């Protein structure tokens, strides 16, 4: 892996992340997955309709039980198992689909995760079994993430454990390449985030994953927390963050100098039956039209519309007039409204796209 920083302005920056022939322009959104694949996007749609979705984020925790690491390793890793040879795969312990790390129930032996089969404590050895089997292009070490409102003592313990597990993961790494992200934690404690960042930067890692965000921090304090972390990280290495998915949060992260984000926000809207309709000024010039009076009355806004609403029952317009995406070119609001009402999964597929 190689990261090339191309340009920057204040804290924001643009770069190129290279994995052999595969390249990602940063800042970049990583498509969130369940057991390695998007929830509602089939493989042929991923290849033919979404060719620009060049990177996926997976959780190694999904591959501890079914399929187990032994099966994944026997077929040659996650790229071969899921036919993702032309995609960059990034492994992050935190599950963006909701099986979050249960930070306050972790122990000195491992982090606690709420999984589909119940709570499970995963230590560095078990975690690295999954990583070594999956062979992702880029992966983050095992963190001890705790809520922002935890005590100072617990945040200090979180930093100590995460650093210890970082060293364990580096020792257990079978590939011994430079595709490792060291996780920086510390919650809402600025001093602990500084300590975590400085210590992680001294390790042999190729980048950093900023952990603990989206776990109860006060939004008004987030910019200061990002700044207090990034200030102690080397500029030439890539930076990733989980838990910042809303548009304003991503923009805040970009302004601070984050390179990689997970794309949880579009998926969360999809599950609620919403479509994204951002009124960018360039779209307005190209034929974008704002919301109708009926849509305003239905409590929608300029960034999203609720396709469950009866307002769209007879609406033969696309989701966004002038948009060139597959869903807008081929389907109407009325059709997607109908699919949602009859609980047809094609609705979620079209909204995800």
Tab-separated table of C-alpha atoms in Angstrom:
chain	number	residue	atom	x	y	z
A	1	UNK	CA	0.000	0.000	0.000
A	2	UNK	CA	1.159	3.521	-0.823
A	3	UNK	CA	-0.468	6.838	0.049
A	4	UNK	CA	0.348	9.913	-2.020
A	5	UNK	CA	-0.730	13.283	-0.638
A	6	UNK	CA	-1.480	15.435	-3.692
A	7	UNK	CA	-2.881	18.728	-2.390
A	8	UNK	CA	-4.189	20.341	0.770
A	9	UNK	CA	-5.914	23.492	2.006
A	10	UNK	CA	-5.884	24.310	5.718
A	11	UNK	CA	-6.679	20.933	7.301
A	12	UNK	CA	-8.473	19.399	4.307
A	13	UNK	CA	-6.472	17.369	1.815
A	14	UNK	CA	-6.751	15.194	-1.280
A	15	UNK	CA	-4.618	12.185	-2.059
A	16	UNK	CA	-4.248	8.876	-3.836
A	17	UNK	CA	-4.281	5.524	-2.060
A	18	UNK	CA	-2.626	2.823	-4.171
A	19	UNK	CA	-2.825	-0.966	-3.843
A	20	UNK	CA	-0.900	-2.264	-6.824
A	21	UNK	CA	-3.155	-1.651	-9.839
A	22	UNK	CA	-6.082	-0.549	-7.651
A	23	UNK	CA	-6.277	3.126	-6.752
A	24	UNK	CA	-8.585	5.225	-4.566
A	25	UNK	CA	-8.880	8.982	-4.683
A	26	UNK	CA	-9.276	10.448	-1.207
A	27	UNK	CA	-11.323	11.684	0.598
A	28	UNK	CA	-13.324	8.534	-0.062
A	29	UNK	CA	-16.442	6.777	1.235
A	30	UNK	CA	-16.153	3.043	1.933
A	31	UNK	CA	-19.253	1.014	1.115
A	32	UNK	CA	-20.446	-0.696	4.297
A	33	UNK	CA	-21.108	-4.429	4.104
A	34	UNK	CA	-22.593	-7.397	5.915
A	35	UNK	CA	-20.268	-10.397	5.803
A	36	UNK	CA	-18.345	-8.704	3.023
A	37	UNK	CA	-21.108	-7.590	0.649
A	38	UNK	CA	-23.554	-4.647	0.591
A	39	UNK	CA	-26.913	-5.439	2.168
A	40	UNK	CA	-29.124	-4.855	-0.886
A	41	UNK	CA	-26.714	-4.695	-3.836
A	42	UNK	CA	-26.152	-7.914	-5.772
A	43	UNK	CA	-22.743	-8.686	-7.198
A	44	UNK	CA	-23.779	-7.979	-10.809
A	45	UNK	CA	-25.204	-4.581	-9.813
A	46	UNK	CA	-21.996	-3.807	-7.970
A	47	UNK	CA	-19.990	-4.620	-11.094
A	48	UNK	CA	-22.237	-3.107	-13.784
A	49	UNK	CA	-24.210	-0.281	-12.157
A	50	UNK	CA	-21.822	0.878	-9.411
A	51	UNK	CA	-18.363	0.502	-11.003
A	52	UNK	CA	-17.090	3.585	-9.153
A	53	UNK	CA	-17.724	2.005	-5.738
A	54	UNK	CA	-14.091	1.017	-5.524
A	55	UNK	CA	-13.756	0.212	-1.821
A	56	UNK	CA	-15.703	-1.823	0.712
A	57	UNK	CA	-15.436	-1.881	4.499
A	58	UNK	CA	-15.833	-5.249	6.212
A	59	UNK	CA	-15.854	-6.320	9.850
A	60	UNK	CA	-13.541	-9.250	10.667
A	61	UNK	CA	-15.938	-10.072	13.531
A	62	UNK	CA	-18.450	-11.278	10.898
A	63	UNK	CA	-15.993	-13.983	9.854
A	64	UNK	CA	-15.336	-15.565	13.233
A	65	UNK	CA	-18.311	-17.935	13.125
A	66	UNK	CA	-19.982	-18.355	9.743
A	67	UNK	CA	-17.931	-18.690	7.662
A	68	UNK	CA	-15.063	-19.342	10.098
A	69	UNK	CA	-11.501	-18.197	9.367
A	70	UNK	CA	-10.466	-21.700	8.292
A	71	UNK	CA	-12.976	-21.683	5.421
A	72	UNK	CA	-12.033	-18.172	4.312
A	73	UNK	CA	-8.336	-19.070	4.360
A	74	UNK	CA	-8.908	-22.279	2.382
A	75	UNK	CA	-10.324	-20.354	-0.591
A	76	UNK	CA	-7.559	-17.748	-0.553
A	77	UNK	CA	-9.043	-14.815	1.365
A	78	UNK	CA	-12.016	-12.509	1.143
A	79	UNK	CA	-11.286	-11.268	-2.392
A	80	UNK	CA	-11.559	-14.764	-3.858
A	81	UNK	CA	-14.370	-15.853	-1.541
A	82	UNK	CA	-16.604	-12.957	-2.608
A	83	UNK	CA	-15.159	-12.300	-6.099
A	84	UNK	CA	-13.902	-8.845	-5.145
A	85	UNK	CA	-10.638	-8.906	-7.064
A	86	UNK	CA	-11.251	-5.416	-8.487
A	87	UNK	CA	-12.257	-3.830	-5.173
A	88	UNK	CA	-10.231	-2.516	-2.275
A	89	UNK	CA	-11.308	-4.238	0.958
A	90	UNK	CA	-10.744	-2.479	4.288
A	91	UNK	CA	-11.123	-4.474	7.520
A	92	UNK	CA	-12.364	-2.554	10.581
A	93	UNK	CA	-13.377	-4.252	13.840
A	94	UNK	CA	-16.314	-1.925	14.380
A	95	UNK	CA	-19.459	-3.106	12.600
A	96	UNK	CA	-21.130	-0.233	10.782
A	97	UNK	CA	-24.367	-2.230	10.460
A	98	UNK	CA	-25.083	-2.161	14.173
A	99	UNK	CA	-23.272	-5.038	15.892
A	100	UNK	CA	-21.238	-2.453	17.764
A	101	UNK	CA	-18.376	-2.998	20.127
A	102	UNK	CA	-19.790	-3.201	23.643
A	103	UNK	CA	-16.971	-1.135	25.142
A	104	UNK	CA	-17.930	-1.098	28.805
A	105	UNK	CA	-18.102	-4.904	28.901
A	106	UNK	CA	-14.651	-5.536	27.461
A	107	UNK	CA	-11.947	-7.147	29.551
A	108	UNK	CA	-8.165	-7.147	29.614
A	109	UNK	CA	-8.356	-10.223	27.374
A	110	UNK	CA	-10.353	-8.626	24.560
A	111	UNK	CA	-13.073	-6.294	23.305
A	112	UNK	CA	-16.723	-7.233	23.717
A	113	UNK	CA	-18.947	-7.293	20.630
A	114	UNK	CA	-22.698	-7.769	20.380
A	115	UNK	CA	-23.007	-10.260	17.520
A	116	UNK	CA	-25.892	-12.160	15.940
A	117	UNK	CA	-25.163	-15.059	18.308
A	118	UNK	CA	-24.851	-12.920	21.440
A	119	UNK	CA	-22.110	-11.064	23.231
A	120	UNK	CA	-18.607	-12.247	22.480
A	121	UNK	CA	-15.198	-11.207	23.817
A	122	UNK	CA	-12.602	-11.145	21.039
A	123	UNK	CA	-8.908	-10.891	21.852
A	124	UNK	CA	-5.979	-10.076	19.543
A	125	UNK	CA	-5.260	-13.756	18.777
A	126	UNK	CA	-8.797	-14.545	17.619
A	127	UNK	CA	-9.053	-11.218	15.794
A	128	UNK	CA	-5.834	-11.854	13.892
A	129	UNK	CA	-7.026	-15.334	12.921
A	130	UNK	CA	-9.774	-13.586	10.983
A	131	UNK	CA	-7.457	-10.907	9.549
A	132	UNK	CA	-4.857	-13.445	8.395
A	133	UNK	CA	-7.592	-15.514	6.752
A	134	UNK	CA	-9.345	-12.557	5.100
A	135	UNK	CA	-6.173	-10.845	3.815
A	136	UNK	CA	-7.806	-7.419	3.340
A	137	UNK	CA	-5.946	-4.707	1.460
A	138	UNK	CA	-5.985	-2.496	4.545
A	139	UNK	CA	-6.997	-3.316	8.114
A	140	UNK	CA	-7.198	-1.718	11.545
A	141	UNK	CA	-5.903	-3.296	14.724
A	142	UNK	CA	-8.252	-4.364	17.521
A	143	UNK	CA	-9.396	-1.360	19.612
A	144	UNK	CA	-11.006	-0.980	23.010
A	145	UNK	CA	-13.659	1.616	22.122
A	146	UNK	CA	-15.783	3.030	24.926
A	147	UNK	CA	-18.563	5.660	24.998
A	148	UNK	CA	-17.570	9.296	25.240
A	149	UNK	CA	-19.247	9.612	28.639
A	150	UNK	CA	-17.065	6.937	30.273
A	151	UNK	CA	-14.845	7.977	33.173
A	152	UNK	CA	-11.325	9.318	32.756
A	153	UNK	CA	-10.002	6.130	34.346
A	154	UNK	CA	-11.880	4.014	31.765
A	155	UNK	CA	-10.581	6.117	28.876
A	156	UNK	CA	-7.039	5.718	30.205
A	157	UNK	CA	-7.561	1.965	30.385
A	158	UNK	CA	-8.963	2.014	26.834
A	159	UNK	CA	-5.812	3.690	25.520
A	160	UNK	CA	-3.534	1.259	27.374
A	161	UNK	CA	-5.424	-1.792	26.103
A	162	UNK	CA	-5.592	-0.517	22.530
A	163	UNK	CA	-1.830	0.092	22.466
A	164	UNK	CA	-1.121	-3.338	23.947
A	165	UNK	CA	-3.445	-5.011	21.452
A	166	UNK	CA	-1.838	-2.993	18.637
A	167	UNK	CA	1.535	-4.513	19.497
A	168	UNK	CA	-0.033	-7.978	19.728
A	169	UNK	CA	-1.715	-7.591	16.323
A	170	UNK	CA	1.532	-6.478	14.693
A	171	UNK	CA	3.311	-9.509	16.161
A	172	UNK	CA	0.572	-11.910	15.004
A	173	UNK	CA	0.312	-10.426	11.504
A	174	UNK	CA	1.159	-13.288	9.145
A	175	UNK	CA	1.606	-11.125	6.060
A	176	UNK	CA	3.957	-8.544	7.623
A	177	UNK	CA	3.176	-5.915	5.003
A	178	UNK	CA	2.549	-2.201	5.466
A	179	UNK	CA	-1.249	-2.265	5.263
A	180	UNK	CA	-1.992	-1.729	8.964
A	181	UNK	CA	-4.010	1.087	10.527
A	182	UNK	CA	-3.236	1.744	14.166
A	183	UNK	CA	-6.370	2.708	16.097
A	184	UNK	CA	-6.359	5.931	18.114
A	185	UNK	CA	-8.847	6.128	21.004
A	186	UNK	CA	-9.460	8.289	24.057
A	187	UNK	CA	-13.149	9.146	23.802
A	188	UNK	CA	-13.959	12.726	24.785
A	189	UNK	CA	-10.737	13.090	26.791
A	190	UNK	CA	-8.378	15.369	24.852
A	191	UNK	CA	-5.287	14.395	26.851
A	192	UNK	CA	-5.894	10.670	26.389
A	193	UNK	CA	-6.455	11.143	22.650
A	194	UNK	CA	-3.131	12.990	22.489
A	195	UNK	CA	-1.379	10.191	24.389
A	196	UNK	CA	-2.965	7.547	22.164
A	197	UNK	CA	-2.057	9.401	18.956
A	198	UNK	CA	1.568	9.994	19.951
A	199	UNK	CA	2.122	6.392	21.039
A	200	UNK	CA	0.408	4.928	17.961
A	201	UNK	CA	2.426	7.174	15.642
A	202	UNK	CA	5.613	5.610	17.040
A	203	UNK	CA	4.517	2.137	15.913
A	204	UNK	CA	5.228	0.598	12.518
A	205	UNK	CA	1.847	1.335	10.932
A	206	UNK	CA	0.956	2.749	7.529
A	207	UNK	CA	-1.980	4.836	8.712
A	208	UNK	CA	-4.445	5.504	11.477
A	209	UNK	CA	-8.078	4.757	12.284
A	210	UNK	CA	-9.650	7.280	14.641
A	211	UNK	CA	-11.836	5.255	16.996
A	212	UNK	CA	-14.469	6.207	19.518
A	213	UNK	CA	-16.409	8.670	17.375
A	214	UNK	CA	-20.166	8.397	17.047
A	215	UNK	CA	-20.335	6.964	20.570
A	216	UNK	CA	-21.969	9.823	22.433
A	217	UNK	CA	-19.569	12.724	22.050
A	218	UNK	CA	-21.104	16.208	22.051
A	219	UNK	CA	-21.303	17.333	18.386
A	220	UNK	CA	-20.044	20.807	19.270
A	221	UNK	CA	-16.872	19.261	20.718
A	222	UNK	CA	-16.174	16.916	17.819
A	223	UNK	CA	-14.036	19.353	15.814
A	224	UNK	CA	-11.765	19.907	18.819
A	225	UNK	CA	-11.466	16.157	19.399
A	226	UNK	CA	-10.538	15.558	15.757
A	227	UNK	CA	-8.011	18.381	15.850
A	228	UNK	CA	-6.465	17.207	19.107
A	229	UNK	CA	-5.965	13.750	17.598
A	230	UNK	CA	-4.776	14.627	14.097
A	231	UNK	CA	-2.288	17.225	15.370
A	232	UNK	CA	-0.060	14.397	16.640
A	233	UNK	CA	-0.270	12.154	13.566
A	234	UNK	CA	2.207	12.334	10.662
A	235	UNK	CA	0.766	14.056	7.588
A	236	UNK	CA	2.102	11.523	5.093
A	237	UNK	CA	-0.005	8.620	6.398
A	238	UNK	CA	-3.641	7.852	5.587
A	239	UNK	CA	-6.400	8.510	8.152
A	240	UNK	CA	-9.690	6.647	8.584
A	241	UNK	CA	-12.658	7.221	10.891
A	242	UNK	CA	-15.769	5.201	11.772
A	243	UNK	CA	-18.933	6.623	13.272
A	244	UNK	CA	-19.070	9.883	11.301
A	245	UNK	CA	-21.597	9.205	8.567
A	246	UNK	CA	-24.025	12.123	8.305
A	247	UNK	CA	-23.155	14.620	5.530
A	248	UNK	CA	-22.230	17.435	7.920
A	249	UNK	CA	-20.100	14.995	9.952
A	250	UNK	CA	-18.239	13.840	6.841
A	251	UNK	CA	-17.620	17.453	5.800
A	252	UNK	CA	-16.350	18.171	9.306
A	253	UNK	CA	-14.017	15.193	9.030
A	254	UNK	CA	-12.781	16.233	5.585
A	255	UNK	CA	-12.040	19.725	6.896
A	256	UNK	CA	-10.028	18.164	9.722
A	257	UNK	CA	-7.966	15.998	7.349
A	258	UNK	CA	-9.679	12.588	7.373
A	259	UNK	CA	-9.222	10.502	4.208
A	260	UNK	CA	-11.550	7.487	4.585
A	261	UNK	CA	-15.122	7.315	5.926
A	262	UNK	CA	-17.740	4.575	6.155
A	263	UNK	CA	-21.016	5.151	4.280
A	264	UNK	CA	-23.526	4.308	7.004
A	265	UNK	CA	-25.782	7.329	6.433
A	266	UNK	CA	-27.185	6.334	2.994
A	267	UNK	CA	-27.899	2.833	4.288
A	268	UNK	CA	-29.669	4.134	7.399
A	269	UNK	CA	-31.891	6.316	5.187
A	270	UNK	CA	-32.622	3.349	2.944
A	271	UNK	CA	-33.824	1.267	5.886
A	272	UNK	CA	-36.274	4.063	6.773
A	273	UNK	CA	-37.566	4.422	3.206
A	274	UNK	CA	-35.868	7.756	2.511
A	275	UNK	CA	-34.061	8.860	-0.647
A	276	UNK	CA	-31.277	11.452	-0.674
A	277	UNK	CA	-32.010	14.619	-2.712
A	278	UNK	CA	-29.175	17.080	-2.130
A	279	UNK	CA	-29.878	20.414	-3.920
A	280	UNK	CA	-26.341	21.221	-5.007
A	281	UNK	CA	-26.117	24.395	-7.069
A	282	UNK	CA	-24.588	22.514	-10.001
A	283	UNK	CA	-27.568	20.152	-9.975
A	284	UNK	CA	-29.925	23.141	-10.038
A	285	UNK	CA	-28.177	24.389	-13.156
A	286	UNK	CA	-28.556	20.951	-14.739
A	287	UNK	CA	-32.291	20.651	-14.203
A	288	UNK	CA	-32.679	19.906	-10.492
A	289	UNK	CA	-36.027	21.030	-9.064
A	290	UNK	CA	-36.709	21.749	-5.363
A	291	UNK	CA	-39.461	20.147	-3.317
A	292	UNK	CA	-43.126	20.682	-4.097
A	293	UNK	CA	-45.560	22.279	-1.651
A	294	UNK	CA	-46.984	18.820	-0.861
A	295	UNK	CA	-43.536	17.517	0.030
A	296	UNK	CA	-42.894	20.471	2.319
A	297	UNK	CA	-46.231	19.760	4.006
A	298	UNK	CA	-45.116	16.138	4.574
A	299	UNK	CA	-42.161	17.383	6.675
A	300	UNK	CA	-39.515	16.518	4.099
A	301	UNK	CA	-36.470	18.694	3.464
A	302	UNK	CA	-34.070	19.494	0.660
A	303	UNK	CA	-31.682	16.670	1.558
A	304	UNK	CA	-34.087	13.721	1.675
A	305	UNK	CA	-37.658	12.631	0.929
A	306	UNK	CA	-39.777	9.948	2.589
A	307	UNK	CA	-40.996	7.582	-0.119
A	308	UNK	CA	-43.295	5.871	2.374
A	309	UNK	CA	-45.397	9.038	2.294
A	310	UNK	CA	-48.727	8.961	0.437
A	311	UNK	CA	-47.613	12.185	-1.279
A	312	UNK	CA	-45.723	9.971	-3.751
A	313	UNK	CA	-48.494	7.476	-4.454
A	314	UNK	CA	-49.174	8.912	-7.935
A	315	UNK	CA	-45.892	10.769	-8.456
A	316	UNK	CA	-44.385	9.696	-11.782
A	317	UNK	CA	-41.306	11.893	-11.368
A	318	UNK	CA	-37.872	10.400	-10.693
A	319	UNK	CA	-36.402	10.749	-7.215
A	320	UNK	CA	-34.392	13.748	-8.452
A	321	UNK	CA	-35.164	15.393	-11.783
A	322	UNK	CA	-32.042	15.646	-13.887
A	323	UNK	CA	-30.148	12.974	-11.937
A	324	UNK	CA	-28.351	10.420	-14.123
A	325	UNK	CA	-28.145	7.533	-11.642
A	326	UNK	CA	-29.762	4.182	-12.456
A	327	UNK	CA	-32.620	4.560	-9.953
A	328	UNK	CA	-33.602	8.026	-11.180
A	329	UNK	CA	-33.282	7.179	-14.880
A	330	UNK	CA	-35.312	3.970	-14.753
A	331	UNK	CA	-37.868	4.332	-11.949
A	332	UNK	CA	-40.436	6.722	-10.492
A	333	UNK	CA	-41.245	7.822	-6.960
A	334	UNK	CA	-44.658	6.161	-7.254
A	335	UNK	CA	-43.069	2.818	-8.137
A	336	UNK	CA	-40.626	2.889	-5.230
A	337	UNK	CA	-43.473	4.010	-2.919
A	338	UNK	CA	-45.416	0.932	-4.063
A	339	UNK	CA	-42.424	-1.369	-3.508
A	340	UNK	CA	-42.009	-0.053	0.037
A	341	UNK	CA	-45.679	-0.577	0.841
A	342	UNK	CA	-45.650	-4.200	-0.355
A	343	UNK	CA	-42.300	-4.845	1.404
A	344	UNK	CA	-40.448	-5.701	-1.797
A	345	UNK	CA	-36.656	-5.648	-1.317
A	346	UNK	CA	-36.158	-4.025	-4.721
A	347	UNK	CA	-37.153	-0.774	-2.991
A	348	UNK	CA	-34.092	-0.938	-0.738
A	349	UNK	CA	-31.903	-1.887	-3.699
A	350	UNK	CA	-33.020	1.157	-5.691
A	351	UNK	CA	-32.656	3.478	-2.699
A	352	UNK	CA	-29.177	2.159	-1.879
A	353	UNK	CA	-28.057	2.823	-5.453
